[in-house]
Coordinates of C-alpha atoms in Angstrom, one line a residue:
M387 CA 79.3 120.7 54.2
T388 CA 76.2 122.7 53.7
E389 CA 76.6 125.8 55.7
N390 CA 77.5 129.2 54.2
R391 CA 81.2 129.3 54.6
S392 CA 80.8 133.5 54.8
E393 CA 79.1 132.9 57.4
L394 CA 82.1 131.3 59.6
G395 CA 84.0 134.8 60.0
Y396 CA 86.6 134.2 62.8
N397 CA 89.7 136.3 61.9
F398 CA 92.7 134.0 62.8
T399 CA 94.9 136.4 65.0
Q400 CA 95.2 136.5 67.9
S401 CA 93.6 139.2 69.9
E402 CA 95.8 141.2 72.6
S403 CA 93.4 139.9 75.3
Q404 CA 93.7 136.2 74.0
T405 CA 97.2 137.2 73.8
M406 CA 97.0 138.7 77.3
I407 CA 95.0 136.4 78.9
A408 CA 97.2 133.3 77.8
Q409 CA 100.2 134.8 79.0
M410 CA 98.5 136.7 83.0
V411 CA 97.3 132.5 83.1
K412 CA 100.1 130.8 81.7
D413 CA 102.5 132.9 84.7
F414 CA 99.5 132.0 87.3
T415 CA 99.5 128.1 86.7
Q416 CA 103.5 128.3 86.9
K417 CA 102.8 129.7 90.1
H418 CA 100.3 128.4 91.6
I419 CA 99.3 125.4 90.0
K420 CA 102.6 123.2 88.8
P421 CA 104.1 122.7 91.9
H422 CA 101.1 121.5 93.8
V423 CA 100.1 118.8 90.7
M424 CA 100.8 115.8 92.1
E425 CA 100.6 117.0 96.1
W426 CA 96.2 117.4 94.8
D427 CA 96.2 114.6 92.3
E428 CA 97.2 112.0 94.7
A429 CA 95.5 112.9 97.8
Q430 CA 92.5 113.7 95.8
I431 CA 92.7 117.4 96.8
F432 CA 90.0 120.1 95.7
P433 CA 92.4 123.2 96.2
V434 CA 89.1 125.6 97.6
E435 CA 91.0 128.5 98.0
L436 CA 93.3 128.3 94.5
F437 CA 89.5 129.2 92.7
K438 CA 89.3 132.1 95.3
K439 CA 92.7 133.3 93.1
L440 CA 91.6 132.8 90.2
G441 CA 88.2 134.0 90.6
E442 CA 90.4 137.2 91.9
L443 CA 92.0 137.0 88.6
G444 CA 88.1 137.5 87.0
L445 CA 88.6 133.5 85.6
M446 CA 85.7 131.8 87.1
G447 CA 83.3 135.0 85.7
V448 CA 85.4 134.5 82.1
L449 CA 81.4 135.0 80.0
V450 CA 80.0 137.1 82.7
P451 CA 79.2 140.9 82.0
E452 CA 81.3 143.2 84.0
E453 CA 78.0 144.4 85.7
Y454 CA 77.4 141.4 87.3
G455 CA 81.5 141.3 88.2
G456 CA 82.7 139.1 85.8
S457 CA 85.5 139.6 83.1
G458 CA 82.4 140.3 80.4
F459 CA 84.5 138.2 77.7
G460 CA 83.6 135.7 74.5
Y461 CA 83.9 132.0 73.7
F462 CA 87.9 132.8 72.5
E463 CA 89.1 134.2 75.7
Y464 CA 87.4 131.1 77.6
V465 CA 89.5 128.8 75.6
K466 CA 92.5 130.1 76.0
V467 CA 91.4 130.1 80.0
I468 CA 90.7 126.3 79.8
E469 CA 93.7 125.1 76.8
E470 CA 96.4 127.0 79.3
I471 CA 95.3 125.6 82.7
A472 CA 94.9 121.9 81.4
K473 CA 98.0 121.7 79.5
V474 CA 99.1 122.2 82.7
C475 CA 96.7 120.1 85.1
G476 CA 93.9 118.5 83.4
S477 CA 91.7 118.3 87.0
I478 CA 91.9 122.3 87.5
G479 CA 91.1 122.7 84.1
L480 CA 87.8 121.0 84.9
S481 CA 86.6 122.5 87.8
V482 CA 87.2 126.0 86.0
A483 CA 84.9 124.9 83.0
A484 CA 82.5 123.5 85.2
H485 CA 81.8 126.2 87.3
N486 CA 81.7 128.9 84.0
S487 CA 79.7 126.5 81.9
L488 CA 77.7 125.3 83.4
C489 CA 76.2 126.7 87.3
T490 CA 77.2 129.8 86.3
G491 CA 76.2 129.9 82.5
H492 CA 72.9 128.0 82.8
I493 CA 71.8 131.0 85.7
L494 CA 73.4 133.6 83.6
T495 CA 71.8 132.3 80.2
F496 CA 68.1 131.8 81.2
G497 CA 68.0 133.8 84.7
N498 CA 65.7 136.9 85.3
E499 CA 67.6 139.9 86.0
E500 CA 66.5 139.4 89.9
Q501 CA 68.5 135.7 89.9
K502 CA 71.8 137.0 88.1
K503 CA 72.0 140.1 90.5
K504 CA 71.5 137.7 93.4
W505 CA 73.6 135.1 92.2
L506 CA 76.6 135.8 89.7
P507 CA 78.5 138.6 91.3
K508 CA 78.8 135.7 93.9
L509 CA 79.9 133.1 91.5
A510 CA 82.2 135.3 89.3
T511 CA 84.8 135.9 92.2
A512 CA 84.6 132.7 93.1
K513 CA 83.2 133.4 97.0
W514 CA 80.7 130.9 95.9
I515 CA 81.8 127.6 93.8
G516 CA 79.1 126.9 91.7
A517 CA 77.6 123.1 90.9
W518 CA 75.3 121.2 88.0
G519 CA 73.3 118.5 88.5
L520 CA 71.7 116.7 85.5
T521 CA 73.1 113.0 85.8
E522 CA 71.2 110.6 88.3
A523 CA 72.5 106.9 88.9
N524 CA 70.4 105.4 86.1
T525 CA 70.2 108.1 83.9
G526 CA 73.2 108.6 81.7
S527 CA 72.6 109.6 79.3
D528 CA 69.5 109.4 78.8
A529 CA 67.8 112.0 80.9
L530 CA 65.1 112.1 80.2
G531 CA 64.8 109.2 82.7
M532 CA 65.6 111.1 85.7
N533 CA 64.1 110.2 89.1
T534 CA 65.0 113.8 91.1
T535 CA 61.0 115.1 91.6
A536 CA 60.0 118.7 92.5
V537 CA 56.7 119.2 93.6
L538 CA 55.3 122.4 93.3
E539 CA 53.0 123.2 97.1
G540 CA 52.6 127.1 98.1
D541 CA 55.5 129.1 97.4
H542 CA 58.6 125.9 97.6
Y543 CA 59.0 123.1 95.7
I544 CA 59.5 120.3 97.6
V545 CA 62.5 118.3 96.2
N546 CA 63.5 114.7 96.3
G547 CA 66.0 112.1 94.6
S548 CA 69.5 112.3 94.3
K549 CA 72.4 112.9 91.3
N550 CA 75.7 111.6 90.3
W551 CA 78.8 112.9 88.5
I552 CA 78.3 116.4 90.1
T553 CA 81.5 118.6 89.8
H554 CA 81.4 120.6 93.5
G555 CA 79.2 118.4 94.3
K556 CA 80.4 118.7 98.3
S557 CA 82.4 122.1 98.0
G558 CA 79.7 123.4 96.0
D559 CA 77.9 126.7 97.6
I560 CA 75.0 126.7 94.8
A561 CA 73.6 124.7 92.8
V562 CA 71.7 124.3 89.4
I563 CA 69.6 121.1 89.1
M564 CA 67.4 119.5 86.8
V565 CA 63.9 117.7 88.3
R566 CA 60.7 116.3 87.2
T567 CA 58.4 118.7 87.4
G568 CA 55.9 116.1 84.9
D569 CA 55.5 113.2 83.1
K570 CA 58.4 110.9 83.2
G571 CA 59.9 110.7 79.3
D572 CA 58.2 114.4 78.3
S573 CA 61.2 116.7 77.4
K574 CA 58.7 119.3 79.3
G575 CA 58.1 117.6 82.3
I576 CA 61.7 119.0 83.2
S577 CA 62.4 121.7 85.3
A578 CA 65.6 123.7 85.9
I579 CA 66.2 125.0 89.5
V580 CA 68.5 126.5 92.2
I581 CA 69.3 125.3 95.4
E582 CA 72.0 126.9 98.0
K583 CA 73.9 125.1 100.1
G584 CA 72.6 124.8 103.7
T585 CA 68.8 124.8 102.6
P586 CA 67.3 121.9 104.5
G587 CA 68.0 118.1 103.6
F588 CA 70.1 119.4 100.4
S589 CA 73.5 117.2 101.3
A590 CA 76.4 115.5 99.6
G591 CA 76.8 112.0 99.2
K592 CA 79.6 109.9 97.9
K593 CA 82.6 111.6 97.1
E594 CA 84.1 109.3 93.7
N595 CA 87.4 107.6 93.7
K596 CA 88.4 108.7 90.1
L597 CA 91.3 107.3 87.6
G598 CA 91.9 111.1 86.6
M599 CA 90.4 114.6 87.7
R600 CA 91.3 113.7 90.8
A601 CA 91.8 116.8 92.4
S602 CA 88.0 118.0 90.5
E603 CA 85.9 116.9 93.6
T604 CA 83.1 114.2 92.3
T605 CA 80.0 113.5 94.6
E606 CA 76.7 112.8 94.7
L607 CA 74.2 114.5 95.7
I608 CA 71.4 114.0 97.9
F609 CA 67.7 115.9 98.3
D610 CA 65.2 114.5 100.7
N611 CA 62.0 116.4 101.3
V612 CA 64.4 120.3 100.2
K613 CA 61.8 123.6 100.5
V614 CA 63.5 125.6 97.7
P615 CA 61.4 128.9 96.8
K616 CA 59.8 129.0 93.4
E617 CA 61.4 132.1 92.5
N618 CA 64.6 129.7 92.1
L619 CA 63.2 128.5 88.7
L620 CA 64.7 129.2 86.3
G621 CA 62.8 130.3 83.4
N622 CA 59.2 128.3 82.6
Q623 CA 58.4 124.8 84.6
G624 CA 59.3 122.9 82.0
D625 CA 61.8 124.2 80.1
G626 CA 64.4 122.6 82.0
F627 CA 65.7 120.2 79.3
K628 CA 65.9 122.0 76.5
Q629 CA 67.6 124.8 78.4
A630 CA 70.2 122.2 79.7
M631 CA 70.4 120.9 76.1
K632 CA 71.4 124.4 74.7
I633 CA 74.0 125.2 78.2
L634 CA 75.8 121.2 76.9
D635 CA 76.1 122.9 73.6
G636 CA 78.4 125.7 74.7
G637 CA 79.8 123.2 77.5
R638 CA 80.7 121.0 74.6
I639 CA 83.2 123.6 73.7
S640 CA 84.8 123.6 76.9
I641 CA 85.3 120.0 77.3
A642 CA 86.8 120.4 73.5
A643 CA 89.3 122.9 75.2
L644 CA 90.1 121.4 77.9
S645 CA 91.0 118.0 75.3
L646 CA 93.4 120.8 73.3
G647 CA 95.2 121.7 76.9
I648 CA 95.7 118.5 78.0
A649 CA 96.3 116.8 74.3
K650 CA 99.1 119.7 73.8
G651 CA 100.7 119.6 77.4
A652 CA 101.1 115.7 76.3
Y653 CA 102.8 116.8 73.3
E654 CA 105.2 119.4 74.1
A655 CA 105.7 116.9 76.6
A656 CA 106.6 114.3 74.2
L657 CA 108.2 116.3 71.7
A658 CA 110.8 117.9 74.5
Y659 CA 111.6 114.4 75.9
S660 CA 112.1 113.5 72.4
K661 CA 115.1 116.1 72.0
E662 CA 117.0 115.2 75.3
R663 CA 116.6 111.5 75.0
H664 CA 119.3 109.7 72.5
Q665 CA 119.4 106.0 71.7
F666 CA 121.3 104.6 69.3
G667 CA 124.4 107.8 69.5
Q668 CA 121.2 110.2 68.8
P669 CA 117.8 111.7 69.5
I670 CA 115.0 109.6 69.4
S671 CA 113.5 112.7 67.4
S672 CA 115.6 111.5 64.4
F673 CA 114.4 108.2 64.2
Q674 CA 111.5 108.4 61.9
A675 CA 108.9 106.4 64.0
I676 CA 108.9 108.8 66.8
A677 CA 109.5 111.4 64.7
F678 CA 105.7 110.4 62.3
K679 CA 103.8 109.9 65.7
L680 CA 104.9 113.7 66.6
A681 CA 103.3 115.1 63.0
D682 CA 100.4 113.1 63.7
L683 CA 99.9 114.5 66.8
A684 CA 100.7 118.6 66.2
T685 CA 98.1 117.7 62.9
E686 CA 95.3 116.9 64.7
I687 CA 95.7 118.9 67.4
E688 CA 95.5 121.9 65.2
A689 CA 92.5 120.4 63.4
S690 CA 91.1 120.0 66.8
E691 CA 92.0 124.0 67.8
L692 CA 90.2 124.8 64.5
L693 CA 87.6 122.7 64.7
I694 CA 87.0 124.6 68.4
Y695 CA 87.3 128.1 67.6
Q696 CA 85.0 127.1 64.4
A697 CA 82.4 126.7 67.2
A698 CA 83.4 129.6 69.9
D699 CA 83.0 131.8 66.6
M700 CA 79.5 130.5 66.0
K701 CA 78.8 130.4 70.2
N702 CA 80.1 134.3 70.1
R703 CA 78.1 135.3 67.0
G704 CA 74.7 133.4 68.5
V705 CA 74.7 131.6 65.5
K706 CA 73.1 127.5 66.2
M707 CA 76.2 125.7 66.9
T708 CA 75.0 122.1 67.8
K709 CA 77.0 120.7 65.3
Q710 CA 80.3 122.1 65.6
S711 CA 80.1 122.0 69.3
A712 CA 79.6 117.9 69.3
M713 CA 82.5 118.0 66.4
A714 CA 84.4 120.0 67.6
K715 CA 83.9 118.1 71.6
Y716 CA 83.5 114.5 70.3
F717 CA 87.4 114.7 67.3
A718 CA 89.6 116.7 70.3
S719 CA 88.4 114.9 73.4
E720 CA 89.7 111.1 71.1
V721 CA 93.1 113.2 69.7
C722 CA 93.2 114.1 73.1
V723 CA 93.6 110.5 74.2
K724 CA 96.1 109.2 71.3
A725 CA 98.5 112.9 72.5
A726 CA 98.5 111.1 75.9
T727 CA 98.7 107.2 75.2
E728 CA 101.8 108.6 72.4
A729 CA 103.1 110.6 75.1
I730 CA 103.8 107.4 77.6
Q731 CA 105.2 105.4 74.6
I732 CA 107.5 108.0 73.3
F733 CA 109.0 108.6 76.8
G734 CA 109.1 104.6 77.3
G735 CA 108.9 102.9 80.1
Y736 CA 109.3 107.2 82.5
G737 CA 106.0 107.9 80.5
Y738 CA 104.9 105.1 83.0
T739 CA 106.4 106.3 86.1
K740 CA 104.8 109.7 88.5
D741 CA 108.1 111.3 88.2
F742 CA 106.8 112.6 84.5
P743 CA 104.2 114.9 83.4
V744 CA 102.5 112.3 80.7
E745 CA 101.0 110.0 82.6
K746 CA 98.7 111.8 84.9
F747 CA 97.6 113.6 80.9
Y748 CA 97.0 109.9 80.2
R749 CA 94.6 109.3 83.2
D750 CA 92.8 112.6 82.7
S751 CA 92.7 112.6 79.2
K752 CA 89.8 109.6 78.8
L753 CA 87.0 111.5 81.0
C754 CA 86.9 114.2 77.6
T755 CA 85.8 111.8 75.8
I756 CA 82.9 111.0 78.8
G757 CA 81.8 113.9 80.1
E758 CA 79.2 116.1 79.0
G759 CA 77.6 113.6 77.0
T760 CA 80.3 110.4 75.5
S761 CA 81.5 110.1 72.2
E762 CA 78.8 108.0 71.0
I763 CA 76.0 110.9 71.9
Q764 CA 78.7 113.0 70.3
K765 CA 78.4 111.0 67.0
V766 CA 73.9 111.1 67.6
V767 CA 74.2 114.5 67.8
I768 CA 76.5 114.3 64.1
A769 CA 74.7 112.7 62.6
R770 CA 70.6 113.7 63.3
E771 CA 72.8 117.0 62.3
I772 CA 73.7 116.2 59.2
L773 CA 70.8 114.3 58.2
K774 CA 68.1 117.3 58.9

């Protein structure tokens, strides 16, 4: 470790606002999310009205300053929000994370004053749901190979192409899209542009039928000669790739928090079940085979949490945290998959049924190692940072 430890100033005492938010979110999830989890999952329902309710509580604009209609909180509170929701439903946690970190976060970070005043109040209150588009069918990790283009003609950009794996692609009211305004493969050839729903030529394509995170809508976005005012460009032309990488740094913290919530949900369910389930005349938690699984999970979940709060602390203070957010996302997402897998093992046959929550944690967990940069890409980022 080469960084100066005195720079890592996180106070481990949970603040009053964190405690208050955690309780508020917990109450909300028990009342408005838990009763509907399987219904939404089975039918792949994206519950738009639920997000409007979350907006009323300020949870769709956690990081947005109050002057733009948001809550004005920092990353500690934001991590708590995502974690508490994900303990109950990964899908809803994922959608809250994507809305806050990606679309809203991009406009908040790189929009000018006029753009912030125009769009942030609608996003922070969930009057509008936000989408964010980088990935295409032929470009996953290799974002510089994108084919979607924006050509400036007079006062408008003409956008053509498509995006894949877009959260809220169909139900979203506004999208921040990375487009090619220069040569393919050139990091200065990408720009970020905002497109509102209803713009002619802008439509949603195929909705993905997914293994997990089924209540979080994922679709294709299609651009057919979409005419976008040049005032909708975020920052300068050619800044889009650099902007997207910075947004993904923060987004990785949110996916790490999502992973943490799912891991805790699975672990807590397994822990409770291990005390209730009796075999050979005693609770299965009294057997070392089960107790050691729980010990491993408890340790790794706590390690995930520490990595996440280190990255969140640095983000709050405006310190570069590319390495720390990649480490948090990589470690927490892998622990998340392990926790869900072990939870099913502890539940045994019952864990494989939809009558208990762990099979859904298992299905939801895998996306955490893929979305916003795969585990392999996180290793590339970490390696690049430590080898500088």
